PDB file of C-alpha atoms in Angstrom:
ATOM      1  CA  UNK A   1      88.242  95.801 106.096  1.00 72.00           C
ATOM      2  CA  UNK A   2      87.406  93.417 102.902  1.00 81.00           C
ATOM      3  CA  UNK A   3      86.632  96.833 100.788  1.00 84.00           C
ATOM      4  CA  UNK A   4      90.018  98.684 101.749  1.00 85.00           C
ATOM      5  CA  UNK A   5      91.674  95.372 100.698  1.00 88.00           C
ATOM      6  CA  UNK A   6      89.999  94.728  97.980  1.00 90.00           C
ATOM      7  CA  UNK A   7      90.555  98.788  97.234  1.00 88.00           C
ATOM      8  CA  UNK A   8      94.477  98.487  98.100  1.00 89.00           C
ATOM      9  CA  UNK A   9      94.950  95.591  96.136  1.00 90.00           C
ATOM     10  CA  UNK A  10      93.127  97.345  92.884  1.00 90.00           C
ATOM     11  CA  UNK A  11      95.370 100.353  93.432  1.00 89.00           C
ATOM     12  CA  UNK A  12      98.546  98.560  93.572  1.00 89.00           C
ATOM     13  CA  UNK A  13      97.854  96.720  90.013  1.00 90.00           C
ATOM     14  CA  UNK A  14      96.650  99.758  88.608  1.00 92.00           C
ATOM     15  CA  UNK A  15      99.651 101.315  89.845  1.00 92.00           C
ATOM     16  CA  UNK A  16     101.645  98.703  87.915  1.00 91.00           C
ATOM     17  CA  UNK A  17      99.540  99.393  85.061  1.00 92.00           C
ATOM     18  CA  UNK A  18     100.726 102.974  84.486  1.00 93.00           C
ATOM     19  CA  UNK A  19     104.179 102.560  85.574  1.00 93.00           C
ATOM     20  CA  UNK A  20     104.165  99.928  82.344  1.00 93.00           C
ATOM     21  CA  UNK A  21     102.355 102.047  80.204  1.00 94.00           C
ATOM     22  CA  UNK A  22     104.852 105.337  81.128  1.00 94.00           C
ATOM     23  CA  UNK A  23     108.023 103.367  80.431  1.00 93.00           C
ATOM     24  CA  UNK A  24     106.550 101.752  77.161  1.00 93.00           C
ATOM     25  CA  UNK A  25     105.610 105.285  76.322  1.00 92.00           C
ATOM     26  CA  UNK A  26     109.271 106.936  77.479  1.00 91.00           C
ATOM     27  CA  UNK A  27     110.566 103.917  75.361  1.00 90.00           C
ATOM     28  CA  UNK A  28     109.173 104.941  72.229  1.00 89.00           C
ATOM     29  CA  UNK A  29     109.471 108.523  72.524  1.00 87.00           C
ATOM     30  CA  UNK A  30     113.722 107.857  73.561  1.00 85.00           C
ATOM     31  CA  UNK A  31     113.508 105.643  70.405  1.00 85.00           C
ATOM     32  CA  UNK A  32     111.665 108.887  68.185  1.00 82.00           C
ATOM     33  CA  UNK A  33     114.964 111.456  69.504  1.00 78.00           C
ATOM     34  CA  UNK A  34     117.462 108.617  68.465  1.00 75.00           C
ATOM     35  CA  UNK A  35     116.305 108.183  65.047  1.00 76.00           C
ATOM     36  CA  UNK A  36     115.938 112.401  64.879  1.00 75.00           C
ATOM     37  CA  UNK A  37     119.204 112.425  66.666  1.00 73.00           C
ATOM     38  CA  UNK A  38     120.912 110.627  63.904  1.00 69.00           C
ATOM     39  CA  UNK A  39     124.097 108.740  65.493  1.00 60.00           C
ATOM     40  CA  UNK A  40     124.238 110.974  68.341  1.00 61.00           C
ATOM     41  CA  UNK A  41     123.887 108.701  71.269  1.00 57.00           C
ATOM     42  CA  UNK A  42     126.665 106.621  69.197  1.00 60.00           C
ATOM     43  CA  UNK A  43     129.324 108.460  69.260  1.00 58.00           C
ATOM     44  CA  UNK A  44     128.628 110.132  72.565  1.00 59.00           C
ATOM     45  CA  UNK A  45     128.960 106.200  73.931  1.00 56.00           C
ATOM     46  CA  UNK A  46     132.136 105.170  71.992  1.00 51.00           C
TER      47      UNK A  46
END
């Protein structure tokens, strides 16, 4: 019962891990197709 804790507990911060790691990644890349989209976004917004 320790082990699948101990396993469960592991998997959930790992879990966290990637799910920080994706959106830092998705971040960067939405930040790449802004500055390649010029003002884009902008005016779309305003």
């Amino acid at each position: 019962m320790i082990a699948k804790y101990t396993f469960v507990v592991f998997f959930i911060t790992h879990l966290q891990l990637i799910i920080i790691k994706l959106t830092k990644y998705l971040l960067i890349k939405l930040r790449v197709i802004k500055k390649r989209a010029g003002y884009y976004y902008e005016y779309q917004f305003y």
